[in-house]
Short mmCIF file of C-alpha atoms in Angstrom, two decimals:
data_model
loop_
_atom_site.label_atom_id
_atom_site.label_comp_id
_atom_site.label_asym_id
_atom_site.label_seq_id
_atom_site.Cartn_x
_atom_site.Cartn_y
_atom_site.Cartn_z
CA UNK A 1 131.65 89.99 84.59
CA UNK A 2 131.07 90.30 88.31
CA UNK A 3 131.51 87.28 90.59
CA UNK A 4 129.20 84.53 89.42
CA UNK A 5 130.74 81.82 91.56
CA UNK A 6 128.90 82.47 94.82
CA UNK A 7 125.28 82.06 95.73
CA UNK A 8 123.65 84.76 97.81
CA UNK A 9 121.95 82.90 100.63
CA UNK A 10 119.92 85.91 101.64
CA UNK A 11 117.87 85.36 98.49
CA UNK A 12 115.70 82.39 97.66
CA UNK A 13 116.86 80.10 94.86
CA UNK A 14 114.68 79.92 91.79
CA UNK A 15 111.34 78.38 92.84
CA UNK A 16 112.36 77.97 96.47
CA UNK A 17 109.49 78.16 98.91
CA UNK A 18 109.69 80.34 102.01
CA UNK A 19 107.95 80.18 105.35
CA UNK A 20 107.78 83.98 105.58
CA UNK A 21 106.18 83.66 108.94
CA UNK A 22 105.30 84.84 112.35
CA UNK A 23 105.92 82.24 115.06
CA UNK A 24 106.06 82.35 118.83
CA UNK A 25 106.09 80.29 121.97
CA UNK A 26 105.38 81.39 125.55
CA UNK A 27 105.99 79.53 128.77
CA UNK A 28 103.45 79.61 131.62
CA UNK A 29 103.09 77.72 134.89
CA UNK A 30 102.14 74.23 133.79
CA UNK A 31 103.19 74.31 130.16
CA UNK A 32 103.67 76.34 127.01
CA UNK A 33 101.54 77.92 124.34
CA UNK A 34 102.96 77.87 120.83
CA UNK A 35 101.54 79.63 117.83
CA UNK A 36 102.13 80.40 114.16
CA UNK A 37 100.50 81.97 111.13
CA UNK A 38 99.62 79.77 108.14
CA UNK A 39 101.26 81.42 105.12
CA UNK A 40 103.92 79.88 102.86
CA UNK A 41 105.21 82.06 100.03
CA UNK A 42 107.28 81.74 96.85
CA UNK A 43 108.33 85.35 96.36
CA UNK A 44 105.06 87.19 96.78
CA UNK A 45 102.85 84.29 95.67
CA UNK A 46 101.12 82.51 98.54
CA UNK A 47 101.82 78.87 97.79
CA UNK A 48 99.90 77.63 100.82
CA UNK A 49 97.53 79.84 102.82
CA UNK A 50 96.63 77.18 105.41
CA UNK A 51 100.07 75.77 106.36
CA UNK A 52 100.63 73.96 109.65
CA UNK A 53 103.93 75.30 110.98
CA UNK A 54 103.55 73.65 114.38
CA UNK A 55 105.44 70.43 113.96
CA UNK A 56 105.21 67.44 116.27
CA UNK A 57 108.57 66.24 117.54
CA UNK A 58 107.34 64.16 120.42
CA UNK A 59 104.21 63.71 122.57
CA UNK A 60 104.83 66.89 124.51
CA UNK A 61 107.44 68.59 122.30
CA UNK A 62 106.63 70.71 119.26
CA UNK A 63 108.61 73.11 117.13
CA UNK A 64 107.64 76.23 115.18
CA UNK A 65 109.35 76.55 111.80
CA UNK A 66 110.39 79.70 109.93
CA UNK A 67 112.72 80.24 106.97
CA UNK A 68 113.06 77.80 104.12
CA UNK A 69 110.19 75.28 104.10
CA UNK A 70 112.45 72.54 102.74
CA UNK A 71 115.27 73.12 105.23
CA UNK A 72 113.01 73.24 108.28
CA UNK A 73 111.04 70.17 107.23
CA UNK A 74 114.23 68.21 106.64
CA UNK A 75 115.71 69.18 110.00
CA UNK A 76 112.46 68.56 111.89
CA UNK A 77 112.11 65.12 110.33
CA UNK A 78 115.61 64.15 111.49
CA UNK A 79 115.03 65.42 115.01
CA UNK A 80 111.66 63.64 115.09
CA UNK A 81 113.45 60.41 114.29
CA UNK A 82 116.13 61.06 116.94
CA UNK A 83 113.35 61.63 119.49
CA UNK A 84 111.75 58.29 118.61
CA UNK A 85 115.09 56.48 118.89
CA UNK A 86 115.77 58.19 122.22
CA UNK A 87 112.46 56.93 123.57
CA UNK A 88 113.21 53.37 122.41
CA UNK A 89 116.69 53.42 123.91
CA UNK A 90 115.96 55.18 127.22
CA UNK A 91 112.35 54.13 127.79
CA UNK A 92 111.19 57.65 128.45
CA UNK A 93 110.58 60.75 126.32
CA UNK A 94 113.45 63.22 125.78
CA UNK A 95 113.26 66.53 127.61
CA UNK A 96 112.52 69.71 125.68
CA UNK A 97 116.11 70.73 126.38
CA UNK A 98 117.40 67.55 124.72
CA UNK A 99 115.19 68.02 121.68
CA UNK A 100 116.35 71.63 121.41
CA UNK A 101 119.97 70.48 121.59
CA UNK A 102 119.33 68.07 118.74
CA UNK A 103 118.00 70.98 116.68
CA UNK A 104 120.93 73.15 117.70
CA UNK A 105 123.45 70.55 116.56
CA UNK A 106 121.89 70.25 113.11
CA UNK A 107 121.42 73.99 112.65
CA UNK A 108 124.90 74.93 113.87
CA UNK A 109 126.87 72.21 112.08
CA UNK A 110 125.13 73.05 108.80
CA UNK A 111 124.84 76.78 109.32
CA UNK A 112 126.19 77.70 105.87
CA UNK A 113 123.66 75.56 104.04
CA UNK A 114 120.56 76.16 106.09
CA UNK A 115 118.02 78.95 106.24
CA UNK A 116 116.07 77.88 109.32
CA UNK A 117 114.72 79.77 112.34
CA UNK A 118 113.17 77.33 114.79
CA UNK A 119 111.47 77.67 118.15
CA UNK A 120 111.31 74.47 120.21
CA UNK A 121 108.79 74.31 123.05
CA UNK A 122 107.00 71.77 125.19
CA UNK A 123 106.50 70.21 128.58
CA UNK A 124 108.66 67.72 130.43
CA UNK A 125 108.64 66.55 134.03
CA UNK A 126 112.06 68.01 134.86
CA UNK A 127 111.44 71.62 133.85
CA UNK A 128 107.72 71.91 133.27
CA UNK A 129 107.10 74.19 130.34
CA UNK A 130 110.13 75.57 128.47
CA UNK A 131 110.90 77.50 125.30
CA UNK A 132 114.10 77.45 123.24
CA UNK A 133 114.75 79.87 120.39
CA UNK A 134 117.18 78.66 117.69
CA UNK A 135 117.67 81.48 115.17
CA UNK A 136 119.81 81.53 112.01
CA UNK A 137 123.38 80.56 112.88
CA UNK A 138 122.33 77.71 115.16
CA UNK A 139 122.70 79.34 118.56
CA UNK A 140 120.29 78.18 121.26
CA UNK A 141 118.59 80.64 123.61
CA UNK A 142 116.21 79.64 126.35
CA UNK A 143 113.61 82.32 127.02
CA UNK A 144 110.29 82.64 128.86
CA UNK A 145 108.81 83.79 125.55
CA UNK A 146 110.23 83.71 122.05
CA UNK A 147 109.17 85.21 118.74
CA UNK A 148 110.57 84.41 115.31
CA UNK A 149 110.12 84.74 111.58
CA UNK A 150 109.94 87.82 109.41
CA UNK A 151 106.77 89.06 111.13
CA UNK A 152 108.35 89.02 114.56
CA UNK A 153 110.32 92.19 113.83
CA UNK A 154 107.08 94.19 113.95
CA UNK A 155 105.98 92.96 117.36
CA UNK A 156 109.08 93.17 119.57
CA UNK A 157 107.74 96.42 120.98
CA UNK A 158 104.27 95.01 121.61
CA UNK A 159 105.65 91.90 123.31
CA UNK A 160 108.15 93.80 125.47
CA UNK A 161 105.42 96.20 126.56
CA UNK A 162 102.76 93.55 127.21
CA UNK A 163 104.40 90.40 128.57
CA UNK A 164 104.02 89.63 132.25
CA UNK A 165 105.23 86.63 134.23
CA UNK A 166 102.68 84.55 136.11
CA UNK A 167 99.93 84.43 133.52
CA UNK A 168 97.61 81.46 133.40
CA UNK A 169 96.89 79.39 130.28
CA UNK A 170 94.07 81.62 129.06
CA UNK A 171 96.02 84.86 129.42
CA UNK A 172 98.98 83.32 127.62
CA UNK A 173 96.78 82.15 124.75
CA UNK A 174 95.40 85.69 124.43
CA UNK A 175 98.93 87.16 124.35
CA UNK A 176 99.98 84.77 121.58
CA UNK A 177 96.82 85.41 119.59
CA UNK A 178 97.13 89.21 119.74
CA UNK A 179 100.84 89.22 118.97
CA UNK A 180 100.46 86.99 115.94
CA UNK A 181 97.47 88.97 114.68
CA UNK A 182 99.52 92.19 114.82
CA UNK A 183 102.49 90.61 113.08
CA UNK A 184 100.29 89.09 110.38
CA UNK A 185 98.62 92.39 109.70
CA UNK A 186 101.92 94.18 108.93
CA UNK A 187 104.13 91.46 107.48
CA UNK A 188 103.32 90.53 103.87
CA UNK A 189 105.06 87.18 104.33
CA UNK A 190 102.73 86.24 107.22
CA UNK A 191 98.98 85.79 107.15
CA UNK A 192 96.07 83.41 106.83
CA UNK A 193 94.95 81.75 110.04
CA UNK A 194 96.42 81.44 113.52
CA UNK A 195 97.26 77.94 114.67
CA UNK A 196 98.07 77.48 118.34
CA UNK A 197 98.91 74.54 120.57
CA UNK A 198 98.67 74.41 124.36
CA UNK A 199 101.08 71.80 125.70
CA UNK A 200 100.85 70.70 129.33
CA UNK A 201 101.45 67.53 131.30
CA UNK A 202 97.95 66.32 130.53
CA UNK A 203 97.17 67.47 127.03
CA UNK A 204 98.14 68.84 123.67
CA UNK A 205 95.24 71.06 122.72
CA UNK A 206 95.07 72.64 119.27
CA UNK A 207 93.40 75.98 118.67
CA UNK A 208 92.46 77.38 115.27
CA UNK A 209 91.46 80.94 114.46
CA UNK A 210 90.21 81.34 110.89
CA UNK A 211 91.50 84.28 108.87
CA UNK A 212 88.18 86.10 109.03
CA UNK A 213 88.04 85.96 112.84
CA UNK A 214 91.46 87.36 113.73
CA UNK A 215 91.74 90.04 116.43
CA UNK A 216 91.71 93.44 114.74
CA UNK A 217 93.53 96.59 115.75
CA UNK A 218 93.98 99.94 114.08
CA UNK A 219 93.93 99.33 110.35
CA UNK A 220 94.32 102.81 108.94
CA UNK A 221 91.79 105.60 108.47
CA UNK A 222 88.31 104.88 107.20
CA UNK A 223 88.19 105.48 103.46
CA UNK A 224 85.10 107.21 102.18
CA UNK A 225 84.44 107.09 98.48
CA UNK A 226 83.49 110.00 96.26
CA UNK A 227 81.17 110.98 93.47
CA UNK A 228 81.83 113.42 90.68
CA UNK A 229 79.69 114.47 87.79
CA UNK A 230 76.65 112.74 89.22
CA UNK A 231 73.26 114.17 88.32
CA UNK A 232 71.22 115.50 91.23
CA UNK A 233 68.99 112.96 92.95
CA UNK A 234 69.49 110.49 95.75
CA UNK A 235 68.98 106.82 95.09
CA UNK A 236 67.12 105.13 97.95
CA UNK B 1 105.52 92.02 90.97
CA UNK B 2 107.05 94.90 92.94
CA UNK B 3 109.92 93.17 94.63
CA UNK B 4 111.95 93.68 97.77
CA UNK B 5 114.41 96.54 97.12
CA UNK B 6 117.77 95.16 95.94
CA UNK B 7 120.76 95.62 98.29
CA UNK B 8 123.11 98.42 97.20
CA UNK B 9 125.98 96.11 96.32
CA UNK B 10 124.23 93.40 94.28
CA UNK B 11 125.67 92.41 90.90
CA UNK B 12 122.80 90.23 89.78
CA UNK B 13 119.03 89.99 90.25
CA UNK B 14 117.70 87.62 92.91
CA UNK B 15 117.76 84.48 90.80
CA UNK B 16 121.06 85.33 89.10
CA UNK B 17 119.48 85.40 85.68
CA UNK B 18 120.73 88.82 84.55
CA UNK B 19 123.32 91.38 85.67
CA UNK B 20 122.16 94.59 87.32
CA UNK B 21 123.34 97.96 86.00
CA UNK B 22 126.21 99.25 88.11
CA UNK B 23 126.62 102.91 89.05
CA UNK B 24 130.09 104.15 88.25
CA UNK B 25 132.45 103.61 91.15
CA UNK B 26 135.50 105.90 90.97
CA UNK B 27 133.99 109.04 89.43
CA UNK B 28 135.81 110.74 86.55
CA UNK B 29 135.35 114.38 85.66
CA UNK B 30 135.44 114.30 81.84
CA UNK B 31 132.38 114.07 79.55
CA UNK B 32 130.01 111.28 80.46
CA UNK B 33 127.86 109.15 78.21
CA UNK B 34 124.07 109.02 78.50
CA UNK B 35 122.90 109.06 82.12
CA UNK B 36 120.04 106.85 83.27
CA UNK B 37 118.28 107.07 86.60
CA UNK B 38 116.55 103.76 86.32
CA UNK B 39 115.54 103.50 90.02
CA UNK B 40 113.79 100.80 91.93
CA UNK B 41 110.24 101.02 93.27
CA UNK B 42 110.07 101.46 97.05
CA UNK B 43 106.53 102.08 98.34
CA UNK B 44 104.31 100.09 95.99
CA UNK B 45 100.71 99.22 95.25
CA UNK B 46 99.70 95.81 93.89
CA UNK B 47 97.10 94.67 91.32
CA UNK B 48 94.48 96.87 89.65
CA UNK B 49 91.50 95.25 87.90
CA UNK B 50 89.31 96.70 85.15
CA UNK B 51 86.13 95.47 83.53
CA UNK B 52 83.63 96.84 80.99
CA UNK B 53 79.98 96.28 81.87
CA UNK B 54 76.59 97.35 80.46
CA UNK B 55 76.63 100.90 81.81
CA UNK B 56 80.36 101.65 81.51
CA UNK B 57 83.57 100.60 83.25
CA UNK B 58 84.49 99.35 86.71
CA UNK B 59 87.97 99.50 88.19
CA UNK B 60 89.07 97.94 91.49
CA UNK B 61 92.19 98.27 93.63
CA UNK B 62 93.04 97.56 97.25
CA UNK B 63 94.05 100.19 99.80
CA UNK B 64 97.59 99.01 100.55
CA UNK B 65 100.97 100.63 99.86
CA UNK B 66 103.73 98.14 100.70
CA UNK B 67 107.38 98.78 101.52
CA UNK B 68 108.88 95.53 100.28
CA UNK B 69 107.05 92.96 102.36
CA UNK B 70 105.90 95.46 105.00
CA UNK B 71 102.24 96.46 104.76
CA UNK B 72 103.17 100.04 105.43
CA UNK B 73 100.21 102.27 104.58
CA UNK B 74 96.81 100.60 104.77
CA UNK B 75 94.52 103.50 103.88
CA UNK B 76 95.72 104.57 100.45
CA UNK B 77 93.28 105.26 97.64
CA UNK B 78 94.88 104.06 94.40
CA UNK B 79 91.90 105.04 92.26
CA UNK B 80 92.10 108.62 91.03
CA UNK B 81 89.32 110.42 89.20
CA UNK B 82 90.20 112.90 86.48
CA UNK B 83 87.38 115.25 85.61
CA UNK B 84 83.92 113.75 85.47
CA UNK B 85 84.51 110.95 83.03
CA UNK B 86 87.92 109.37 83.55
CA UNK B 87 89.55 107.40 86.32
CA UNK B 88 93.04 106.00 86.81
CA UNK B 89 93.80 102.86 88.79
CA UNK B 90 97.50 102.87 89.61
CA UNK B 91 99.87 100.08 90.67
CA UNK B 92 103.61 100.35 91.29
CA UNK B 93 105.61 103.09 92.95
CA UNK B 94 103.37 105.35 95.02
CA UNK B 95 105.65 108.39 94.90
CA UNK B 96 105.45 108.29 91.09
CA UNK B 97 101.67 107.92 91.46
CA UNK B 98 101.58 111.05 93.62
CA UNK B 99 103.66 112.90 91.02
CA UNK B 100 101.28 111.74 88.27
CA UNK B 101 98.28 112.95 90.28
CA UNK B 102 99.85 116.36 90.74
CA UNK B 103 100.76 116.73 87.07
CA UNK B 104 97.45 115.43 85.69
CA UNK B 105 95.32 117.43 88.14
CA UNK B 106 97.23 120.56 87.11
CA UNK B 107 96.71 119.76 83.43
CA UNK B 108 92.99 119.20 83.90
CA UNK B 109 92.70 122.41 85.87
CA UNK B 110 94.23 124.31 82.94
CA UNK B 111 91.88 122.60 80.52
CA UNK B 112 88.89 123.48 82.70
CA UNK B 113 90.03 127.11 82.78
CA UNK B 114 90.30 127.20 78.99
CA UNK B 115 86.88 125.64 78.66
CA UNK B 116 85.40 128.57 80.56
CA UNK B 117 86.39 131.09 77.93
CA UNK B 118 85.62 129.29 74.69
CA UNK B 119 84.05 126.12 73.38
CA UNK B 120 87.23 124.24 74.17
CA UNK B 121 86.34 120.53 74.32
CA UNK B 122 87.26 118.69 77.50
CA UNK B 123 89.85 115.96 77.46
CA UNK B 124 88.34 112.58 76.62
CA UNK B 125 89.51 109.41 78.37
CA UNK B 126 91.34 108.50 75.19
CA UNK B 127 93.16 111.86 75.16
CA UNK B 128 94.33 111.29 78.72
CA UNK B 129 95.37 107.76 77.85
CA UNK B 130 97.37 108.86 74.78
CA UNK B 131 99.09 111.49 76.89
CA UNK B 132 100.05 108.93 79.52
CA UNK B 133 101.23 106.43 76.89
CA UNK B 134 103.51 109.02 75.32
CA UNK B 135 104.75 110.17 78.72
CA UNK B 136 105.55 106.64 79.90
CA UNK B 137 107.32 105.64 76.70
CA UNK B 138 109.34 108.86 76.56
CA UNK B 139 110.48 108.41 80.17
CA UNK B 140 111.42 104.77 79.63
CA UNK B 141 113.42 105.79 76.54
CA UNK B 142 115.42 108.16 78.73
CA UNK B 143 116.01 105.25 81.15
CA UNK B 144 114.09 107.13 83.85
CA UNK B 145 110.74 105.35 84.00
CA UNK B 146 107.58 106.37 85.79
CA UNK B 147 107.47 103.10 87.72
CA UNK B 148 103.77 102.32 87.48
CA UNK B 149 101.20 100.17 85.73
CA UNK B 150 98.04 102.17 85.07
CA UNK B 151 94.51 101.25 84.04
CA UNK B 152 92.65 104.16 82.47
CA UNK B 153 88.87 103.80 82.53
CA UNK B 154 86.33 106.28 81.27
CA UNK B 155 83.18 107.25 79.46
CA UNK B 156 83.57 109.09 76.18
CA UNK B 157 80.76 111.65 76.05
CA UNK B 158 81.15 112.35 72.37
CA UNK B 159 81.31 108.78 71.11
CA UNK B 160 78.96 107.60 73.87
CA UNK B 161 80.99 104.54 74.63
CA UNK B 162 83.10 103.16 77.46
CA UNK B 163 86.90 103.22 77.47
CA UNK B 164 89.37 100.90 79.20
CA UNK B 165 93.11 100.62 78.52
CA UNK B 166 96.46 99.72 80.14
CA UNK B 167 99.84 101.47 80.08
CA UNK B 168 102.94 100.72 82.12
CA UNK B 169 106.50 101.74 82.99
CA UNK B 170 107.83 100.26 79.74
CA UNK B 171 105.34 102.19 77.65
CA UNK B 172 103.45 98.98 76.80
CA UNK B 173 99.86 99.75 75.81
CA UNK B 174 96.94 97.38 75.57
CA UNK B 175 93.17 97.66 75.50
CA UNK B 176 90.56 94.94 76.11
CA UNK B 177 87.16 94.56 77.79
CA UNK B 178 88.88 93.05 80.85
CA UNK B 179 92.28 94.13 82.17
CA UNK B 180 94.46 93.50 85.19
CA UNK B 181 97.97 94.43 86.37
CA UNK B 182 100.50 92.47 88.40
CA UNK B 183 99.23 89.37 90.16
CA UNK B 184 95.79 90.21 88.84
CA UNK B 185 97.00 89.46 85.32
CA UNK B 186 97.68 85.88 86.37
CA UNK B 187 94.93 85.19 88.87
CA UNK B 188 92.07 87.56 88.08
CA UNK B 189 92.20 88.01 84.30
CA UNK B 190 91.00 84.43 83.62
CA UNK B 191 88.09 84.94 86.02
CA UNK B 192 87.20 88.30 84.49
CA UNK B 193 87.33 86.89 80.97
CA UNK B 194 85.23 83.89 81.92
CA UNK B 195 82.49 86.10 83.35
CA UNK B 196 82.67 88.56 80.46
CA UNK B 197 82.62 85.89 77.75
CA UNK B 198 79.81 83.93 79.43
CA UNK B 199 77.49 86.73 78.33
CA UNK B 200 79.27 88.59 75.56
CA UNK B 201 80.65 85.48 73.87
CA UNK B 202 84.16 84.90 72.57
CA UNK B 203 83.70 87.66 69.98
CA UNK B 204 82.32 90.19 72.47
CA UNK B 205 79.18 90.81 70.41
CA UNK B 206 76.73 89.62 73.05
CA UNK B 207 75.32 91.46 76.09
CA UNK B 208 77.60 92.90 78.76
CA UNK B 209 77.46 92.15 82.49
CA UNK B 210 75.02 94.04 84.69
CA UNK B 211 76.23 96.23 87.54
CA UNK B 212 75.55 93.50 90.12
CA UNK B 213 77.27 90.83 88.06
CA UNK B 214 80.30 93.02 87.41
CA UNK B 215 80.63 93.96 91.06
CA UNK B 216 80.31 90.33 92.07
CA UNK B 217 83.08 89.14 89.77
CA UNK B 218 85.39 91.97 90.85
CA UNK B 219 84.79 91.17 94.52
CA UNK B 220 85.41 87.51 93.83
CA UNK B 221 88.70 88.40 92.09
CA UNK B 222 89.76 90.65 94.98
CA UNK B 223 89.06 87.73 97.33
CA UNK B 224 91.26 85.40 95.29
CA UNK B 225 94.00 88.01 95.18
CA UNK B 226 93.82 88.42 98.95
CA UNK B 227 94.17 84.64 99.29
CA UNK B 228 97.19 84.39 96.99
CA UNK B 229 98.99 87.76 96.72
CA UNK B 230 101.27 88.29 99.71
CA UNK B 231 101.32 92.06 99.02
CA UNK B 232 97.55 92.58 99.30
CA UNK B 233 95.03 93.34 102.03
CA UNK B 234 91.33 92.64 102.33
CA UNK B 235 90.28 96.27 102.02
CA UNK B 236 89.55 97.64 98.57
CA UNK B 237 87.48 100.08 96.58
CA UNK B 238 85.57 99.72 93.35
CA UNK B 239 85.12 102.70 91.04
CA UNK B 240 82.34 102.96 88.49
CA UNK B 241 82.51 105.24 85.45
CA UNK B 242 79.35 105.74 83.41
CA UNK B 243 77.64 108.47 81.44
CA UNK B 244 76.42 109.76 84.81
CA UNK B 245 79.94 110.31 86.14
CA UNK B 246 82.60 108.74 88.33
CA UNK B 247 81.75 107.05 91.63
CA UNK B 248 84.29 105.52 93.98
CA UNK B 249 82.91 103.22 96.65
CA UNK B 250 83.79 103.37 100.34
CA UNK B 251 86.32 100.69 101.15
CA UNK B 252 84.95 97.17 101.55
CA UNK B 253 86.14 93.65 102.36
CA UNK B 254 85.50 90.31 100.71
CA UNK B 255 84.16 87.37 102.76
CA UNK B 256 86.88 84.77 103.13
CA UNK B 257 86.65 81.07 103.88
CA UNK B 258 89.15 79.30 106.15
CA UNK B 259 87.19 76.74 108.19
CA UNK B 260 88.24 73.79 105.99
CA UNK B 261 91.81 74.22 107.29
CA UNK B 262 91.01 73.51 110.93
CA UNK B 263 91.71 69.78 110.66
CA UNK B 264 94.88 70.01 108.56
CA UNK B 265 98.05 68.76 110.29
CA UNK B 266 101.75 68.88 109.44
CA UNK B 267 103.26 68.56 105.97
CA UNK B 268 103.57 64.83 105.38
CA UNK B 269 102.98 61.95 107.72
CA UNK B 270 102.15 63.96 110.84
CA UNK B 271 98.69 63.24 112.26
CA UNK B 272 98.74 65.24 115.52
#
């Protein structure tokens, strides 16, 4: 019999739940905008169609989770605790960079066991808004904008072609909304609603776009039905 | 139901519950045993729903052909009329569906030609269904399946009654007043049965649903499938087959409800 002693980590274990996902975070002058879809799947069953993938780490630090729901929740919970302890010990909130490093440590040291793609973003007084992408493997990459999750593969082109530096909050929100809508429309593992968070010095403002109000783009040709064998006569 | 294509080198299925057939590595040139071409589905369509109502049969299917988890082609009609009184709703591999269309259209064209010269009766829905059943079972027995699940719906002109039956890649056949493939069998079938039995009773002797009622329950089922099937889209067609003929609707969308989710936060203790 072929090798039965290894587990293929590219496949979910029996019953394991997956954050299929499209997530992103974009930095602008004054803060960041983070966003995610709301679909959690077990295979092709949608276990939760209204998930909140934008997880609070600290007052002005959030993370977007993709990959295994269990793994990302476990890691986020630990980092959340570290952030609370940091605040108690140092009397001030950790920077986004520090929070990202805490994620990096967990994801790198446990890289063989984890299936977690995380984007950390927020505002702190040292750097203003910043975005850190921590993909599978546990490397940490600071970027002005980051996309992640299975749906992100479909929107690299759109993001590269559209992104501009120097946008204000409203333009950034629009960019995130459109990108996620495109990813959700092609990726079967992403969908539902768009949840976004604008994080600045002064506020953490949630935005919610219900699934029936998503931006729409080209969705294929119009499909006209047909009739055959019908008797003559038009029904009013 | 139609999974992500397996990697070329896998020994087991995704949950390690059974071994996968291995192609021979290290080819030999002497006589070989039986050869199977079992395949895997690549571009696939999801659930098809079928329901008998007072005037005939209704069949519904969405307009998506997926490539694993990619929603690749979003304007595909998976409902195919055959003649004036039969319709197929097809799930599974779309290339096999296209092959089926070609073969069946050719067959019906021949039958139509014969009917011109003598009193050759046209193929009834049941004839088409029996043909498909035999075809599917024969192909599965050669380990080269037609990788589809098909609902055949029709109106039998001679018997003056509706027809609805299921056949799939294994050659499994089944007929009932309500039918569904794939995810639909789990999520929609209970809803279809509930609506059907509310009027016709558990024994099916009572009245059937009206056109409006049937359409409503099918739309409701398509909405539920869009909520819960990650390989579906909210764009579908409903076909109606009656004594008058076959009608396929333009594509439509179900109204969906999401507002309740606005206030939800986190996954446990998070309140912000």
